[in-house]
PDB file of C-alpha atoms in Angstrom:
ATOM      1  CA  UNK A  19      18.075  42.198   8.030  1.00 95.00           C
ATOM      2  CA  UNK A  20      21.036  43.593   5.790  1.00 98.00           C
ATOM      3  CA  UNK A  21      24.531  42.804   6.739  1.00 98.00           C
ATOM      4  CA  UNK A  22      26.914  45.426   5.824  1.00 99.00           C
ATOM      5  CA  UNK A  23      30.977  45.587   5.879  1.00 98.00           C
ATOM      6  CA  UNK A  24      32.170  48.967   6.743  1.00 97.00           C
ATOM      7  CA  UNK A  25      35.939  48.897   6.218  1.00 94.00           C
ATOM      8  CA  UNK A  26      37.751  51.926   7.869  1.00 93.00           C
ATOM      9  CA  UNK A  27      41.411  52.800   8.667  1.00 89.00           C
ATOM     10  CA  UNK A  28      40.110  56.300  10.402  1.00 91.00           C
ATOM     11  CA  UNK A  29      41.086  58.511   7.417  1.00 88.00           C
ATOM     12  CA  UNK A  30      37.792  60.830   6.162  1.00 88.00           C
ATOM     13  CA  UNK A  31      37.775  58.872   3.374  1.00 86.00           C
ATOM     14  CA  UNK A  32      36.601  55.567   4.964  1.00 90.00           C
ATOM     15  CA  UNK A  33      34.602  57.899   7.624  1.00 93.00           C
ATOM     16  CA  UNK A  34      32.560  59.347   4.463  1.00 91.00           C
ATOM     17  CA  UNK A  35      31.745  55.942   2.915  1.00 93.00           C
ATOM     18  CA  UNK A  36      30.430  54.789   6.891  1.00 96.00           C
ATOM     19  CA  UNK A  37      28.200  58.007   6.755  1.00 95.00           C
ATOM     20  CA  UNK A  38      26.712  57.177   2.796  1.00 95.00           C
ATOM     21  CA  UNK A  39      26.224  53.838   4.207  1.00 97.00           C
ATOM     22  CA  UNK A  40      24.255  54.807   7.057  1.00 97.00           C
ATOM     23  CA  UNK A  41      22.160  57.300   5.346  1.00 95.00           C
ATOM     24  CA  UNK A  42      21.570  55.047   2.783  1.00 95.00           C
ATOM     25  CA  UNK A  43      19.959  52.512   4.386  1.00 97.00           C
ATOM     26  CA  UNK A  44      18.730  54.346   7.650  1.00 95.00           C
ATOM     27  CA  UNK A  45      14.966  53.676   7.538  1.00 95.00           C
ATOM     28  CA  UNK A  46      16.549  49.594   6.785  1.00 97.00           C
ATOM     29  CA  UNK A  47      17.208  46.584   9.759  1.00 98.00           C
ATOM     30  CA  UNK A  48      20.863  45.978   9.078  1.00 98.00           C
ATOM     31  CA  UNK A  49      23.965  44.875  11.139  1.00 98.00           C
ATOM     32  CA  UNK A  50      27.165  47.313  10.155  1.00 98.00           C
ATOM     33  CA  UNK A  51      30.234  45.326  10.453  1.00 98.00           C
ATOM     34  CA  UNK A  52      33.223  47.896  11.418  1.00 98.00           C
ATOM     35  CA  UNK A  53      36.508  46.641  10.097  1.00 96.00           C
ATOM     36  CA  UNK A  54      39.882  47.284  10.688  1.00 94.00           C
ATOM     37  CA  UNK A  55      42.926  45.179   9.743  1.00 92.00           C
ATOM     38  CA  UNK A  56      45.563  45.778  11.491  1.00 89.00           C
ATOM     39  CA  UNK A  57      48.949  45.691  10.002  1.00 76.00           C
ATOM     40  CA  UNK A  58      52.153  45.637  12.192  1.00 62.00           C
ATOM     41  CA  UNK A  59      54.857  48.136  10.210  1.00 57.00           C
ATOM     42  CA  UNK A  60      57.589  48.844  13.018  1.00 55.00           C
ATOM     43  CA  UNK A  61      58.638  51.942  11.235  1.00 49.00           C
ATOM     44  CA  UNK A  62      54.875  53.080  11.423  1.00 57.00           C
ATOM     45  CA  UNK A  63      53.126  56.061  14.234  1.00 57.00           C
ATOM     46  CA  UNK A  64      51.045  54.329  16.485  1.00 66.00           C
ATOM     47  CA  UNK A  65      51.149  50.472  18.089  1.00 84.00           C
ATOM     48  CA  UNK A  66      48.104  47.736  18.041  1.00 86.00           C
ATOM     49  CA  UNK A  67      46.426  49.217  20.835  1.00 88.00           C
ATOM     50  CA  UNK A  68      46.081  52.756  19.203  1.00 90.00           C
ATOM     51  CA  UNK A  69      44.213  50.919  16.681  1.00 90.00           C
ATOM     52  CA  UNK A  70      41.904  49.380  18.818  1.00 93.00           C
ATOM     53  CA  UNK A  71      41.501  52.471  20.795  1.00 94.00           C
ATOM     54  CA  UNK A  72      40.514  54.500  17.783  1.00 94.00           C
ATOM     55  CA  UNK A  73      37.666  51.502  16.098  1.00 96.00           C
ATOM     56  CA  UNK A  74      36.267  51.418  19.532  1.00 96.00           C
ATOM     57  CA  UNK A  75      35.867  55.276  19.593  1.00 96.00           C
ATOM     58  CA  UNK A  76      34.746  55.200  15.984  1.00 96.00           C
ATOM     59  CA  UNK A  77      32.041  52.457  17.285  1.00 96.00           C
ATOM     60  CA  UNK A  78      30.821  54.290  19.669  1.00 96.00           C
ATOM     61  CA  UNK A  79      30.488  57.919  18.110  1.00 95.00           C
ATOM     62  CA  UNK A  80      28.832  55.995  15.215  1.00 95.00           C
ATOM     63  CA  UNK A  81      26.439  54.957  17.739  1.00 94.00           C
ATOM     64  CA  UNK A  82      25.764  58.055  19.273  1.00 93.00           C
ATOM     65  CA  UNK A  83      25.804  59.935  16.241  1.00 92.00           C
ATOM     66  CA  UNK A  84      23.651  57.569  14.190  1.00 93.00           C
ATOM     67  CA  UNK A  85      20.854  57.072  16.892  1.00 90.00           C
ATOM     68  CA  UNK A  86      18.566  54.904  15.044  1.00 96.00           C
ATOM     69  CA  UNK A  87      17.192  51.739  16.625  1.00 95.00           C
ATOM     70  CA  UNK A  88      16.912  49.984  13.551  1.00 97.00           C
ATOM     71  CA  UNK A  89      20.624  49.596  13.363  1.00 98.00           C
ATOM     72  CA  UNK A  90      23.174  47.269  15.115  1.00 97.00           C
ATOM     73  CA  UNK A  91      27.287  47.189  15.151  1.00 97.00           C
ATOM     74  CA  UNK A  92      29.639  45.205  15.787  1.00 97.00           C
ATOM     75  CA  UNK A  93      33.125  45.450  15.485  1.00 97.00           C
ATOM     76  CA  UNK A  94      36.109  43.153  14.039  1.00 97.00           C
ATOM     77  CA  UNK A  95      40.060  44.041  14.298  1.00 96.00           C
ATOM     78  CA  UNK A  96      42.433  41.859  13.087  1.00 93.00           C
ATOM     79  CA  UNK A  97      46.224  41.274  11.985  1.00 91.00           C
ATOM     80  CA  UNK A  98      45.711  41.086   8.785  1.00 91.00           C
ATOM     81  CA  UNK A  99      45.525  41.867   5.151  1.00 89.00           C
ATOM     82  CA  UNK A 100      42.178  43.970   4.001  1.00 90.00           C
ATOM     83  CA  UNK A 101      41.214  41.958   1.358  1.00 91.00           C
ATOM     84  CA  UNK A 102      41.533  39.312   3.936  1.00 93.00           C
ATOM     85  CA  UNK A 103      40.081  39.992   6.580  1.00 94.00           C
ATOM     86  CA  UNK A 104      37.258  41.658   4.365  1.00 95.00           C
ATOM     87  CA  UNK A 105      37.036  38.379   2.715  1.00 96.00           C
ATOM     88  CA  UNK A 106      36.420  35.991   5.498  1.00 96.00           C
ATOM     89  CA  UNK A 107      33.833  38.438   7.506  1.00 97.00           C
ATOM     90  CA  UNK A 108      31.630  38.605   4.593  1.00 97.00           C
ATOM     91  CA  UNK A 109      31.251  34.766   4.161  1.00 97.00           C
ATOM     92  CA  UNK A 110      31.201  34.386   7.350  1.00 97.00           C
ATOM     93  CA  UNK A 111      28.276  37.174   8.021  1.00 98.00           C
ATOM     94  CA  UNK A 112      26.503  36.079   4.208  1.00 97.00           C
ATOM     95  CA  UNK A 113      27.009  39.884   3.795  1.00 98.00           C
ATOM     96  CA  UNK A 114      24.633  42.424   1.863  1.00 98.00           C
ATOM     97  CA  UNK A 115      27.248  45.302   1.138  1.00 98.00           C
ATOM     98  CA  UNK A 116      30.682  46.240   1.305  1.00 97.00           C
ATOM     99  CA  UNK A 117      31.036  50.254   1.178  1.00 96.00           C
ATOM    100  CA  UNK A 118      34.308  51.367   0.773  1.00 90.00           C
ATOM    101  CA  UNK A 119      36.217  54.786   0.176  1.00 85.00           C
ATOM    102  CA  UNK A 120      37.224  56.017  -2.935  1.00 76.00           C
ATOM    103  CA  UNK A 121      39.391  58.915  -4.166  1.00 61.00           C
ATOM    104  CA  UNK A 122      37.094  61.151  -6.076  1.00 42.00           C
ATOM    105  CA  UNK A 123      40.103  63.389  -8.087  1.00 40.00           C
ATOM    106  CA  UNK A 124      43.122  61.271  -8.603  1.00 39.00           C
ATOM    107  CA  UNK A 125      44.689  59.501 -11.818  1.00 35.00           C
ATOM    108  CA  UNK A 126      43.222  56.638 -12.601  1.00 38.00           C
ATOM    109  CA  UNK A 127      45.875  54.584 -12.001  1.00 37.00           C
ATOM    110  CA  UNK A 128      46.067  56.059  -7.937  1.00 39.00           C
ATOM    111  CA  UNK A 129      42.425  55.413  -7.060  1.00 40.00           C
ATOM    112  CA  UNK A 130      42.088  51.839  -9.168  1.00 39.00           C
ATOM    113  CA  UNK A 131      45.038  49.729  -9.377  1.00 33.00           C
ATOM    114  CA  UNK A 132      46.596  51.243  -5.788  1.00 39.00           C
ATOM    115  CA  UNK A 133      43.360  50.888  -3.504  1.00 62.00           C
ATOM    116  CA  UNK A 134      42.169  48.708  -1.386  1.00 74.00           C
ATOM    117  CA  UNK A 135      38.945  49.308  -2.976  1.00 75.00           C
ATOM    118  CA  UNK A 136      39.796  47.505  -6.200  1.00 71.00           C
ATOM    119  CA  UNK A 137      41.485  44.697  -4.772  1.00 78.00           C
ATOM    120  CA  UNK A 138      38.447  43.828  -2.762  1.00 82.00           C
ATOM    121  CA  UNK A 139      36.920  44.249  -6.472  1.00 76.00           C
ATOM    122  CA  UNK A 140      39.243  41.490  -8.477  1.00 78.00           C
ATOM    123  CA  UNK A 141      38.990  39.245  -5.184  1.00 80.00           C
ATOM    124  CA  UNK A 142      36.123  38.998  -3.086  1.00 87.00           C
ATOM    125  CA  UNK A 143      35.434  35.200  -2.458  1.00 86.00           C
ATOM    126  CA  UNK A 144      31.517  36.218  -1.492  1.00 92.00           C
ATOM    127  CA  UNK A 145      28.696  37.346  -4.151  1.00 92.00           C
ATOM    128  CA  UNK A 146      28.021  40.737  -3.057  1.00 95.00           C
ATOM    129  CA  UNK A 147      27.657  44.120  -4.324  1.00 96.00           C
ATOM    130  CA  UNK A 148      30.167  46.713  -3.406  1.00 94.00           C
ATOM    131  CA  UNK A 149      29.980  50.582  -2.930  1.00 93.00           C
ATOM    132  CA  UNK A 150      32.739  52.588  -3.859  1.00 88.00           C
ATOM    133  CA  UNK A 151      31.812  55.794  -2.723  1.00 89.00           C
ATOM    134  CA  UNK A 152      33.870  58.960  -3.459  1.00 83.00           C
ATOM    135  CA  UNK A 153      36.011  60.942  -1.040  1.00 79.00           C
ATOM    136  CA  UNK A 154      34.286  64.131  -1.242  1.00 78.00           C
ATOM    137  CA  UNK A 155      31.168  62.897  -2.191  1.00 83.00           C
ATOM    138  CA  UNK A 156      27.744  65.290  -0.585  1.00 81.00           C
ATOM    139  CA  UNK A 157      25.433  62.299  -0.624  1.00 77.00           C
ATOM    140  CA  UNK A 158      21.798  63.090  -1.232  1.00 76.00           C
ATOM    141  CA  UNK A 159      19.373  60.432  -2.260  1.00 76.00           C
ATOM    142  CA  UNK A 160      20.121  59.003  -5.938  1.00 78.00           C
ATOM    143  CA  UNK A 161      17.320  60.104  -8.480  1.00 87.00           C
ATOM    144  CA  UNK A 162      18.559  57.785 -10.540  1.00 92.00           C
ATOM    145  CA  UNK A 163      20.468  54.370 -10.853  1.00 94.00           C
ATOM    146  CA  UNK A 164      22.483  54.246 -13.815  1.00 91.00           C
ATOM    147  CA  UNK A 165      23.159  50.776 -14.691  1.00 92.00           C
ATOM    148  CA  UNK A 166      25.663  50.397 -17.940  1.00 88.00           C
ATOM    149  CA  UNK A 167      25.695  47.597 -20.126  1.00 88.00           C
ATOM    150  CA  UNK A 168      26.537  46.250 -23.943  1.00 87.00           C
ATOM    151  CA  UNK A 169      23.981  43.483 -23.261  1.00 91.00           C
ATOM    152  CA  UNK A 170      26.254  40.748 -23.944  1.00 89.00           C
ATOM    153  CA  UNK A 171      25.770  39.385 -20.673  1.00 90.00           C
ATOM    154  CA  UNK A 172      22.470  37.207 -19.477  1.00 94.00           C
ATOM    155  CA  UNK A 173      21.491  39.183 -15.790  1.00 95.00           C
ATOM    156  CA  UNK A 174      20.078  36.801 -13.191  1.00 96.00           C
ATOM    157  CA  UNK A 175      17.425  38.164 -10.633  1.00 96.00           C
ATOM    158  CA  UNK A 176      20.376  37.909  -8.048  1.00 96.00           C
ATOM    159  CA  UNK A 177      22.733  39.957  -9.610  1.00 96.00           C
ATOM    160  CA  UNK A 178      20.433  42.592  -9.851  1.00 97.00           C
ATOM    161  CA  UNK A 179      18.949  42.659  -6.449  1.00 97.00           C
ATOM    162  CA  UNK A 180      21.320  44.778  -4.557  1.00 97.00           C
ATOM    163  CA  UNK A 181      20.481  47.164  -7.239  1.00 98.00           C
ATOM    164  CA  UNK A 182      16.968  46.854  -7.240  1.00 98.00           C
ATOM    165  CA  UNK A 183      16.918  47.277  -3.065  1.00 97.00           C
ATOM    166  CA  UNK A 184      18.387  50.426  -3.146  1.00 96.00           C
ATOM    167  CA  UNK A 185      15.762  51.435  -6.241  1.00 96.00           C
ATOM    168  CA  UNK A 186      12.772  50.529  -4.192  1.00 96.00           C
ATOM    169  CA  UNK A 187      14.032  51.815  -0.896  1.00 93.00           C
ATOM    170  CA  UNK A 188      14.052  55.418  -2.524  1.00 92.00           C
ATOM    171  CA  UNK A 189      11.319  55.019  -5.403  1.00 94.00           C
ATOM    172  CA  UNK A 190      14.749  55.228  -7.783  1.00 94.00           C
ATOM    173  CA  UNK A 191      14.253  55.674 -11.463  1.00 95.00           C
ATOM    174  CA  UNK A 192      16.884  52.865 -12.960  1.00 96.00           C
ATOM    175  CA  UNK A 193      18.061  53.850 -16.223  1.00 94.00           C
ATOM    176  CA  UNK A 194      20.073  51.348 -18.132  1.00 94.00           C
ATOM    177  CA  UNK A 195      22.412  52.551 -20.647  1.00 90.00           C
ATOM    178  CA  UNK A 196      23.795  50.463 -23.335  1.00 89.00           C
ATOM    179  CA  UNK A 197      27.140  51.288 -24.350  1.00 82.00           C
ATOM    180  CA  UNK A 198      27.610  50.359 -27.839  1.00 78.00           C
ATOM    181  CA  UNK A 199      30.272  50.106 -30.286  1.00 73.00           C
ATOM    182  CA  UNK A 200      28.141  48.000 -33.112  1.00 77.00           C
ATOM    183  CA  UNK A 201      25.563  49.990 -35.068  1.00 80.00           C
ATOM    184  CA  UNK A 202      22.880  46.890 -34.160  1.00 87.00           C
ATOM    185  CA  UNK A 203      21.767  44.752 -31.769  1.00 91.00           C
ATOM    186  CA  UNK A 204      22.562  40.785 -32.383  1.00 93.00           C
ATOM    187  CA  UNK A 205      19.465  39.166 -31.521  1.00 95.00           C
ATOM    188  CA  UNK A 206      21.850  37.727 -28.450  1.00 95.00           C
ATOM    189  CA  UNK A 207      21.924  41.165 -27.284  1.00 93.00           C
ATOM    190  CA  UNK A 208      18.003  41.765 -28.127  1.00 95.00           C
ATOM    191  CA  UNK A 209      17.136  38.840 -25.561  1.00 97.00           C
ATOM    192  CA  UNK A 210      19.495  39.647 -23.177  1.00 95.00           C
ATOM    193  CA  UNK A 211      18.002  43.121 -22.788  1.00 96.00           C
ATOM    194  CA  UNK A 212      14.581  41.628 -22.871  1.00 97.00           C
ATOM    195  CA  UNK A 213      15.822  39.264 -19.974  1.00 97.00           C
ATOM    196  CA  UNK A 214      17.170  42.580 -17.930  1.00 97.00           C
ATOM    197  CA  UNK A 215      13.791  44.652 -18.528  1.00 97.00           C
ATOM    198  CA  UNK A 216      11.900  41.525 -17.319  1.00 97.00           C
ATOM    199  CA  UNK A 217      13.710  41.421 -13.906  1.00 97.00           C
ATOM    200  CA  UNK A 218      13.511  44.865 -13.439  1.00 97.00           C
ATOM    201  CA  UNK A 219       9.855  45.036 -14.017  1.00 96.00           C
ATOM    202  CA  UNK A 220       8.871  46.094 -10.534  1.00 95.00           C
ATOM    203  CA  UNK A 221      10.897  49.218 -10.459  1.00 97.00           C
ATOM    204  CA  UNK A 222      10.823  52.129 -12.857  1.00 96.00           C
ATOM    205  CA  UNK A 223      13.182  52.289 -15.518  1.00 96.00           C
ATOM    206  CA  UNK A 224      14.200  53.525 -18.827  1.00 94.00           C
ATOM    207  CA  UNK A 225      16.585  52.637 -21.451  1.00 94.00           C
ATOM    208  CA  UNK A 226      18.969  55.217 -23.305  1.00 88.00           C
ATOM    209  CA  UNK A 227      21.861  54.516 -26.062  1.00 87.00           C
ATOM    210  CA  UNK A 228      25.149  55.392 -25.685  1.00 81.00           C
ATOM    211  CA  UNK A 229      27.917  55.238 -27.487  1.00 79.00           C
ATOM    212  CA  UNK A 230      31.229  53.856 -26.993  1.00 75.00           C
ATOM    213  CA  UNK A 231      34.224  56.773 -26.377  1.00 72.00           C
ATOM    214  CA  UNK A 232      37.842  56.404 -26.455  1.00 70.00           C
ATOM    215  CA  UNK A 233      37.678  54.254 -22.949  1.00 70.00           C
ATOM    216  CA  UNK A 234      35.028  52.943 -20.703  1.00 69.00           C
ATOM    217  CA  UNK A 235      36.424  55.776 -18.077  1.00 70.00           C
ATOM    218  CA  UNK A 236      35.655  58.496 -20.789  1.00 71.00           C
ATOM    219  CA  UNK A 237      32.262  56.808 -21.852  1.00 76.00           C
ATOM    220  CA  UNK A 238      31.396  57.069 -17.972  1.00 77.00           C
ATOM    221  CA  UNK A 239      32.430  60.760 -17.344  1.00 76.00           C
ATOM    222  CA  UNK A 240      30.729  61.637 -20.324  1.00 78.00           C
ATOM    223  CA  UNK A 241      27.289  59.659 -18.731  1.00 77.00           C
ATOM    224  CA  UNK A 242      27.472  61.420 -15.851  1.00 78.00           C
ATOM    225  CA  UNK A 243      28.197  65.353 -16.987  1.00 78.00           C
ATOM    226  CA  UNK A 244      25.103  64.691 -19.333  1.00 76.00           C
ATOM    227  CA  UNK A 245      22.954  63.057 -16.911  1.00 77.00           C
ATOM    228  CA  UNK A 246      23.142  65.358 -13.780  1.00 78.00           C
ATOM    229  CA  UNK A 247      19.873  63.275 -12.032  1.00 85.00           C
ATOM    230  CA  UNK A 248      22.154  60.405 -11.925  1.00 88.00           C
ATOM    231  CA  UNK A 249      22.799  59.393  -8.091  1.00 90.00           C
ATOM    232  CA  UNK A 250      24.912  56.456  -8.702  1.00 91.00           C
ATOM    233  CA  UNK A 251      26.262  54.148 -11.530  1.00 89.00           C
ATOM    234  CA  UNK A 252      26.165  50.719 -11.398  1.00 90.00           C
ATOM    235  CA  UNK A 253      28.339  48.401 -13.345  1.00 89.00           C
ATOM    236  CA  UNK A 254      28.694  43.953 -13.361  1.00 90.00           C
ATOM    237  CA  UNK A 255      31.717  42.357 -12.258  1.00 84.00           C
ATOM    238  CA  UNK A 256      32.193  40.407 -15.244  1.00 78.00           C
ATOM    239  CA  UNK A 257      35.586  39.168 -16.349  1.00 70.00           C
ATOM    240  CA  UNK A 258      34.763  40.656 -19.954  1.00 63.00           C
ATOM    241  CA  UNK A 259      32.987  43.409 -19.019  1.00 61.00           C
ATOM    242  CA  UNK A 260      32.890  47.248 -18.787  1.00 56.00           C
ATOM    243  CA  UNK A 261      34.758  47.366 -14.824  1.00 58.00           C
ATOM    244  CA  UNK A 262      37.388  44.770 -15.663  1.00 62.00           C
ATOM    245  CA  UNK A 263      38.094  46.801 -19.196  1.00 61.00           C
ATOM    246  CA  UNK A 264      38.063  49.882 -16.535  1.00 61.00           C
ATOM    247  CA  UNK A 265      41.198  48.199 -14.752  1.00 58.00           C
ATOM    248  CA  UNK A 266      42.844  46.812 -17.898  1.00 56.00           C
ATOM    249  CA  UNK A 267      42.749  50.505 -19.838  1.00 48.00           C
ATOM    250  CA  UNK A 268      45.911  52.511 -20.691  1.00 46.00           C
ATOM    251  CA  UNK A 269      43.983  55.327 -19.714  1.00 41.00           C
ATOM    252  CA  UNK A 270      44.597  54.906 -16.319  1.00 40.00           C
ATOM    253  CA  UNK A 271      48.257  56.236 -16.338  1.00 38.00           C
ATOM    254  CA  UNK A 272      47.412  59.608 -17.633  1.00 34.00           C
ATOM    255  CA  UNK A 273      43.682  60.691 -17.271  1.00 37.00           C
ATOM    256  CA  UNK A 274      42.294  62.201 -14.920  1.00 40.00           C
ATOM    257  CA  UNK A 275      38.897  60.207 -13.065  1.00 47.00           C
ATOM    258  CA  UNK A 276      36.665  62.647 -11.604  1.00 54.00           C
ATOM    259  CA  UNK A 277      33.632  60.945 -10.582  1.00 65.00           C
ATOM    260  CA  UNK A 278      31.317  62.643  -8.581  1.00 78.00           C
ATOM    261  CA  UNK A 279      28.675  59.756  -7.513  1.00 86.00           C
ATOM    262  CA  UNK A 280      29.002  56.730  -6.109  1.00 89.00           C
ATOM    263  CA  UNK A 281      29.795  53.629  -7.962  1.00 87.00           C
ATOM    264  CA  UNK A 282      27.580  49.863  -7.456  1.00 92.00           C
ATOM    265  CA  UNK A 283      29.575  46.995  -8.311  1.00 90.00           C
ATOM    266  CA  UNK A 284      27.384  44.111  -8.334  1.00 94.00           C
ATOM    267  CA  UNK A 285      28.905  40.639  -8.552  1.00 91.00           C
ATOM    268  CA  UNK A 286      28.789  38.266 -10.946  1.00 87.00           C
ATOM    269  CA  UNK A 287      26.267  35.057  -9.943  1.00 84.00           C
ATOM    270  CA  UNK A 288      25.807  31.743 -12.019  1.00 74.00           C
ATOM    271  CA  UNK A 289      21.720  30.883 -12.044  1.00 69.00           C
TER     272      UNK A 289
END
């Protein structure tokens, strides 16, 4: 059975995420975790009890509006920070999946560096992949898995896997795409992309060449306006890597992000 974090502070944003989630995995066992930390601003609308009202109404409209046997909730509220609270219930569950909200037209700097979303990115103390999914995102089943890499990292099997799930729970096409900035592979790079097509040998995939733009956020929006099949991109947590280089550009202050699909974060997992 899948365990499954569904954060929420009752904005569309976080509903939207819950509803990908759900669709998502809907033909899938799996225990949703709905999540709400509380924090206690006196200047703030509402008091603790409005909060716990409205996760307990969320809980149960989920319910009714879900209607699928296959899936089971159960609800955590806490005083406390979201990264947190977020934190502690997935080691404490062994979660699956985190899915969280994401603006999908904002400055880079608004939806990475000032969301929850991210921090839960540069600090979750639990190995597991998280789904940013975008505010006004119309989910439909992903035709394809975009997963972007300059091969100078050695996947494990476990890394992968969250990846691989969602491939083989909707026959998904994964298509890796190697961002490069040399003109040749180093033979490092050769057997780390040998490694990757050997773990990904039970799903159908493909690999394409792409090369490096001004930023990794540019080199991304370009990958998806060409690639209009693409459901969702996929990226590793690495602390060299393409997402951390993502939170680390200049970019962020001044360009525009405008990503239309949902983005996989899978964590980073010694063998």
């Amino acid at each position: 059975m899948l365990k499954i974090v569904l954060p929420t502070d009752f904005s569309a944003n976080a509903q939207n995420a819950i509803d990908y989630a759900l669709f998502l995995f809907e033909n899938e066992e799996c225990t949703f975790y709905l999540l709400h930390a509380y924090h206690d601003v006196p200047s703030a609308p509402g008091t603790r009890l409005d909060a716990i009202k409205n996760l307990e109404r969320l809980t149960q409209h989920t319910e009714r509006k879900n209607n699928n046997t296959k899936h089971r909730f159960q609800t955590i509220f806490e005083t406390d920070s979201v990264l947190n609270l977020i934190n502690r219930t997935a080691i404490d569950n062994a979660v699956d999946y985190i899915f969280m909200g994401s603006k999908g037209y904002s400055t880079l700097h608004e939806v990475f560096l000032g969301s929850n979303t991210v921090d839960v990115l540069k600090y979750l103390a639990h190995p597991c992949a998280v789904i940013a999914v975008p505010e006004d995102y119309d989910y439909d089943l992903p035709d394809t898995i975009t997963l972007a890499s300059d091969y100078k990292h050695t996947f494990t099997p476990s890394e992968v896997a969250p990846l691989i799930a969602i491939s083989k729970l909707w026959n998904t096409t994964v298509s890796i795409a190697h961002i490069h900035t040399e003109k040749e592979l180093s033979d490092e790079q050769k057997a780390n992309k040998s490694v990757l097509k050997h773990i990904l040998n039970e799903v159908d995939t493909n690999f394409i060449e792409l090369e490096m733009k001004n930023s990794v956020a540019s080199t991304l929006l370009f990958l998806e306006k060409e690639n209009p099949n693409i459901g969702m991109v996929s990226l590793l947590n690495t602390k060299h890597g393409f997402f951390q280089k993502l939170l680390r550009e200049p970019i962020l202050r001044n360009t525009c992000f405008q990503t239309r699909v949902p983005l996989l974060v899978l964590p980073q997992i010694a063998p």
